[in-house]
mmCIF file of C-alpha atoms and ligand atoms in Angstrom:
data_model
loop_
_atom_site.group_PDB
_atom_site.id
_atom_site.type_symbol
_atom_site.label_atom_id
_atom_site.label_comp_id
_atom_site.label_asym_id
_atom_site.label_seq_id
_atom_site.Cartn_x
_atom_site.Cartn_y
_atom_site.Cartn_z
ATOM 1 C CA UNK A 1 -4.197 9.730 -17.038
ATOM 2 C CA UNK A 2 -6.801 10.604 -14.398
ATOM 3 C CA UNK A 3 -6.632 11.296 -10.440
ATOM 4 C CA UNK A 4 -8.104 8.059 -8.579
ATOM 5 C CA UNK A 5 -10.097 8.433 -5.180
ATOM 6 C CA UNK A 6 -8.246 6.859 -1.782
ATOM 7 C CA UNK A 7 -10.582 4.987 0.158
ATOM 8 C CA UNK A 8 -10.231 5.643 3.908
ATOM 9 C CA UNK A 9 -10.515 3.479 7.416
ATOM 10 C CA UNK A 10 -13.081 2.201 8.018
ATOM 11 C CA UNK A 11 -14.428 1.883 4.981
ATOM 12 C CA UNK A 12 -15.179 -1.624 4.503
ATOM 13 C CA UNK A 13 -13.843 -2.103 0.767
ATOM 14 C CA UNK A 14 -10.279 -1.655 1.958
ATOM 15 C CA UNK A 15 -11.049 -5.260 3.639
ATOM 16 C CA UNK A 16 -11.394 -7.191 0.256
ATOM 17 C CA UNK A 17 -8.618 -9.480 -0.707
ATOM 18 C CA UNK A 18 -7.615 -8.784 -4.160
ATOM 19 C CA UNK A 19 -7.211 -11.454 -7.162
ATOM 20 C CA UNK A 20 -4.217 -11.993 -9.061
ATOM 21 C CA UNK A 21 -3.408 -10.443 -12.685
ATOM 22 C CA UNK A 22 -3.991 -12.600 -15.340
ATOM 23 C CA UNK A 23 -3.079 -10.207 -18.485
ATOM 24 C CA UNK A 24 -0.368 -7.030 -17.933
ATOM 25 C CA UNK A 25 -2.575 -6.062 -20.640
ATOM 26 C CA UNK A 26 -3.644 -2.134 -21.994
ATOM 27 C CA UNK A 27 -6.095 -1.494 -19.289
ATOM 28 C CA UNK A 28 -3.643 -2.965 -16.363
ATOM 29 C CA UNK A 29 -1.700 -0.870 -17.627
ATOM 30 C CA UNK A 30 -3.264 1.952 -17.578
ATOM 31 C CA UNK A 31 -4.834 1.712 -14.019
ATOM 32 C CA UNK A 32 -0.550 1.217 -13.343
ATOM 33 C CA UNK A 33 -0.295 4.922 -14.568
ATOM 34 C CA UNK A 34 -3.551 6.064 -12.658
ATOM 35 C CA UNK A 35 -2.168 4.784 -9.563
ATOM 36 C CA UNK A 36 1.575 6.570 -9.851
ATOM 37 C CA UNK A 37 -0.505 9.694 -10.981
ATOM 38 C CA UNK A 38 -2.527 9.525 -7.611
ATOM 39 C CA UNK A 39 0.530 8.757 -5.608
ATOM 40 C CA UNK A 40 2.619 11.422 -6.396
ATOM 41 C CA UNK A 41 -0.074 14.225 -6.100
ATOM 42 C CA UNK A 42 -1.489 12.768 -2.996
ATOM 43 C CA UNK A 43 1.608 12.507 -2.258
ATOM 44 C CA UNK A 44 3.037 9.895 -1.153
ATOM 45 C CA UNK A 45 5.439 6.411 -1.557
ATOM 46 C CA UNK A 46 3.473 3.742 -2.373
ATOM 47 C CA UNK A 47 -0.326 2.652 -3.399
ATOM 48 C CA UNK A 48 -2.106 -0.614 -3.424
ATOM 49 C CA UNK A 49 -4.397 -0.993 -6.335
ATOM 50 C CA UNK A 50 -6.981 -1.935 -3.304
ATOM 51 C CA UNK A 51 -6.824 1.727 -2.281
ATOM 52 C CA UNK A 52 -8.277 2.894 -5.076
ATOM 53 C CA UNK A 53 -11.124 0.210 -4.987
ATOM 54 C CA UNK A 54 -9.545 -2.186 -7.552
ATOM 55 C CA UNK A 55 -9.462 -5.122 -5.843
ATOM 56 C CA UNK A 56 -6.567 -6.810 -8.009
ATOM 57 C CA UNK A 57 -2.907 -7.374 -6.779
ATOM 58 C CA UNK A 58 -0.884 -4.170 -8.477
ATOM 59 C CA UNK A 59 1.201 -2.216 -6.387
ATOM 60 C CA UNK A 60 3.211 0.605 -7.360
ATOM 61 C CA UNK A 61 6.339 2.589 -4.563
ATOM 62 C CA UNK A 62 8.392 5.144 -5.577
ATOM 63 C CA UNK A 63 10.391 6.211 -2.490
ATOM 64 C CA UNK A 64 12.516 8.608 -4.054
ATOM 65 C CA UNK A 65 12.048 12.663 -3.250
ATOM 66 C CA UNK A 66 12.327 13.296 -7.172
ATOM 67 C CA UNK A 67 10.289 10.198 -8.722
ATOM 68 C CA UNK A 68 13.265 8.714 -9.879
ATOM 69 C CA UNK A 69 12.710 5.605 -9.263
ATOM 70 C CA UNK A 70 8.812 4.194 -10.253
ATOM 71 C CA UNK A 71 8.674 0.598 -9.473
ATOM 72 C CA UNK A 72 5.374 -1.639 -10.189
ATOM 73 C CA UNK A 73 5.204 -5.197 -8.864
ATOM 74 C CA UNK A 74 2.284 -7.279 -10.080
ATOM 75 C CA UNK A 75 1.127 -10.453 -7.993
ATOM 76 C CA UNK A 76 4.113 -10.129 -5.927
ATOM 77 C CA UNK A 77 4.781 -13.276 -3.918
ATOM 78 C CA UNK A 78 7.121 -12.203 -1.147
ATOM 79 C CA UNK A 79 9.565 -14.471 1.651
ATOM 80 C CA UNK A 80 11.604 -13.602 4.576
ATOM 81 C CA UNK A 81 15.258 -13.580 4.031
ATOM 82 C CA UNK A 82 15.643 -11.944 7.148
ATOM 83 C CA UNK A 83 13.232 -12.436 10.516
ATOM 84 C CA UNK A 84 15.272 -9.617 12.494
ATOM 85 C CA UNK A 85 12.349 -6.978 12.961
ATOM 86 C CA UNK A 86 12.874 -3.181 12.344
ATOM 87 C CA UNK A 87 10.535 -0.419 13.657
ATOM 88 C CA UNK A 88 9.146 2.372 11.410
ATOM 89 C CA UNK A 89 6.856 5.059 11.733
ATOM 90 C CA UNK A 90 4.120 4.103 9.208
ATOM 91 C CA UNK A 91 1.830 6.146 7.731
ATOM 92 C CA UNK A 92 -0.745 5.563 5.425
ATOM 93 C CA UNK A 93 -3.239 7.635 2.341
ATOM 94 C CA UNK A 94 -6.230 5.302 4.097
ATOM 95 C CA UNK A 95 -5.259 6.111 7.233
ATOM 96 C CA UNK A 96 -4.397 10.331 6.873
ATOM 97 C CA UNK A 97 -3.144 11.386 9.417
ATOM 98 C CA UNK A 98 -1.938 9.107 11.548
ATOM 99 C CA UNK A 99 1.360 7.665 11.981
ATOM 100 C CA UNK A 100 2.573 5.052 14.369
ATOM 101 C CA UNK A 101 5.566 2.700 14.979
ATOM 102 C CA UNK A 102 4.820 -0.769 13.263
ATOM 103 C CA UNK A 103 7.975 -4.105 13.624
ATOM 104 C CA UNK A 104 8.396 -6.012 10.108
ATOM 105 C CA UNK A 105 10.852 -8.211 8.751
ATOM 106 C CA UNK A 106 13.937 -6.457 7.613
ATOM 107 C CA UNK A 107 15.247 -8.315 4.613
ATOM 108 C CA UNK A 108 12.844 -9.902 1.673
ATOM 109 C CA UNK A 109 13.199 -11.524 -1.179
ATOM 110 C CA UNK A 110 10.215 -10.577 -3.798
ATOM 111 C CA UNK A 111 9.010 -12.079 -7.315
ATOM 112 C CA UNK A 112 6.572 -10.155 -9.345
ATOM 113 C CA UNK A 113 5.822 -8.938 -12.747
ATOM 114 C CA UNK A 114 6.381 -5.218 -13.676
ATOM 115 C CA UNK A 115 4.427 -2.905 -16.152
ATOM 116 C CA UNK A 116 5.564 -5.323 -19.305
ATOM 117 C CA UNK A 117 4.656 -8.585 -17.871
ATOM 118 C CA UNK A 118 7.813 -9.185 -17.164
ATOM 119 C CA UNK A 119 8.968 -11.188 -13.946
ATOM 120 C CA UNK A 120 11.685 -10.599 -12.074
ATOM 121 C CA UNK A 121 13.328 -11.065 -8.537
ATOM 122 C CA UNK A 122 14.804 -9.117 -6.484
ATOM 123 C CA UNK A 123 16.119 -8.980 -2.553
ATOM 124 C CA UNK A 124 14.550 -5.520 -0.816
ATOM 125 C CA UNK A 125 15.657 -4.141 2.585
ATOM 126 C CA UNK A 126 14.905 -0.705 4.355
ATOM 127 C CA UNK A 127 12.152 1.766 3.408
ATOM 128 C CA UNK A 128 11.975 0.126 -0.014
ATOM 129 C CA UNK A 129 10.759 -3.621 2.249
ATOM 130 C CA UNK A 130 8.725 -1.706 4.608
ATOM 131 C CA UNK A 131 6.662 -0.220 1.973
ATOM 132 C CA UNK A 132 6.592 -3.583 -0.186
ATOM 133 C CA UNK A 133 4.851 -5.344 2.989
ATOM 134 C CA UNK A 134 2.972 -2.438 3.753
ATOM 135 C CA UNK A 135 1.323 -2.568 0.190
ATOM 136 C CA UNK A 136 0.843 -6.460 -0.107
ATOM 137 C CA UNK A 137 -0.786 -6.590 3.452
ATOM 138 C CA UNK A 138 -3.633 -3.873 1.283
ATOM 139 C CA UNK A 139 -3.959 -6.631 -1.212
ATOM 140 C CA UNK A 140 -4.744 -8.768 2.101
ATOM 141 C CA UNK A 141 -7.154 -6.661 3.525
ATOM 142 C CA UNK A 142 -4.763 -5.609 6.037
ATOM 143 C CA UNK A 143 -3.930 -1.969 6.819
ATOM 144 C CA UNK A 144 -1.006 -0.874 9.793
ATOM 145 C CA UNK A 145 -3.828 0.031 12.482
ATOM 146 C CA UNK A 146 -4.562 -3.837 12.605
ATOM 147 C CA UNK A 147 -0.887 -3.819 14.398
ATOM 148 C CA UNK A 148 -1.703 -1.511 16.884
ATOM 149 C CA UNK A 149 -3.679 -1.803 20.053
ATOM 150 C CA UNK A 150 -7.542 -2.106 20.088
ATOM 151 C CA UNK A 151 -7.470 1.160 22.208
ATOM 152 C CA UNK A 152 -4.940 3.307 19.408
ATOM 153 C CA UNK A 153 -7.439 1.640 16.077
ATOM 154 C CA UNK A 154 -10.364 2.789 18.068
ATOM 155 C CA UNK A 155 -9.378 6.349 18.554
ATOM 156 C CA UNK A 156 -8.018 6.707 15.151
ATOM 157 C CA UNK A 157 -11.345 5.106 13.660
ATOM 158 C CA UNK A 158 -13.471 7.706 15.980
ATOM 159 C CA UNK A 159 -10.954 10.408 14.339
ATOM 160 C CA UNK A 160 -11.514 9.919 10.814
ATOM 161 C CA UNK A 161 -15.717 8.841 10.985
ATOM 162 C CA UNK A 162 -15.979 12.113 12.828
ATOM 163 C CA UNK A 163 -13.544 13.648 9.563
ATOM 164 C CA UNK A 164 -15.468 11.880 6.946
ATOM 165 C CA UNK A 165 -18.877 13.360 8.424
ATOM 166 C CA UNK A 166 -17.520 17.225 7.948
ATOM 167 C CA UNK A 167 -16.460 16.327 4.243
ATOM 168 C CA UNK A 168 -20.000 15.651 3.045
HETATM 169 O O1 GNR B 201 3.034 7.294 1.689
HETATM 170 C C1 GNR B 201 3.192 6.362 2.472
HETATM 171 N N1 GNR B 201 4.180 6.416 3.378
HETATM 172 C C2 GNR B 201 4.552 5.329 4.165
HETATM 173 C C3 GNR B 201 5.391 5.574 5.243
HETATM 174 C C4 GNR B 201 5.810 4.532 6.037
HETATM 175 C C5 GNR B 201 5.409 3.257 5.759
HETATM 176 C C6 GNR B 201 4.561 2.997 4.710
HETATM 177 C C7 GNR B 201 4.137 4.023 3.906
HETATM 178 S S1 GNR B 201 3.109 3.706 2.567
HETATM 179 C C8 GNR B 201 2.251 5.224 2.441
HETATM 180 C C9 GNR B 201 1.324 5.221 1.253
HETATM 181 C C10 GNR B 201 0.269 4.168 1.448
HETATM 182 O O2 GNR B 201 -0.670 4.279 2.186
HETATM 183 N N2 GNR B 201 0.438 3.045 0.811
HETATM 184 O O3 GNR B 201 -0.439 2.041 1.007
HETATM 185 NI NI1 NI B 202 -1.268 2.286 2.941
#
């Protein structure tokens, strides 16, 4: 196993849209363990592939306190089963830091592949859907400061340049 590195905001690789999975082959699945093993010690419940500049469409979320519960989803292909919005206070390993109310659909139904290959479907709702949309928008390109005023991204942006410059 080995520790991945988290791209941050602004840097522009978290922009690329990743490709789909062809193969859940040996070395997808080993960049499947890389990414729960970079999770949990960052820590936190969820990681797009993207994040860790491998711009293909795995995802893996574990929301439980005692990693219970390791899900993968592989070219996930998500729809709304319910438009009613619900607020969260999103956070994000690209964005440290910073935390800030986003609105998402509430209820979605999701189809992916998990660490065999295997596809399945399931419906999602609470944390577990906030995260799932939260990950897929990284496969996008998308990250939870893009909801949030110019004036909010801009500060947070200044914040972590100004970060990033003390690190090296
Ligand atoms: O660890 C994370 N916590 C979180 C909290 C609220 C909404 C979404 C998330 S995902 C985030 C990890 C991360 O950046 N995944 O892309
Ligand atoms: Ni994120």
């Amino acid at each position: 196993m080995a520790l991945l590195s988290i791209l941050e905001f602004p840097d522009p690789r978290l922009r690329t849209r990743a490709v789909a999975v062809t193969q859940v082959d040996s070395r997808i699945q080993q960049l499947v363990d890389d990414m729960f093993e970079t999770m949990y010690a960052a820590p936190g419940i969820g990681l797009a592939a993207s994040q860790v500049d491998v711009h293909r469409r795995v995802i893996v979320i574990d929301i439980t306190e005692d990693h219970s519960n390791p899900r993968v989803f592989i070219n996930p292909e998500i729809s709304i089963i319910d438009d009613t919005l619900g607020r969260y206070d999103e956070g994000c390993l690209s964005v440290p830091g910073f935390y800030e109310t986003v609105e998402r659909p509430s209820l979605i139904e999701v189809t992916a592949m998990d660490r065999d290959g295997a596809i399945f479907t399931e419906q999602l709702d609470g944390l577990m859907s906030i995260c799932l949309q939260h990950e897929i928008d990284h496969l996008e390109g998308k990250l939870f400061v893009d909801y949030l005023s110019p004036l909010k991204r801009q500060r947070i942006r200044s914040k972590l340049v100004k970060d990033q410059k003390h690190r090296d």
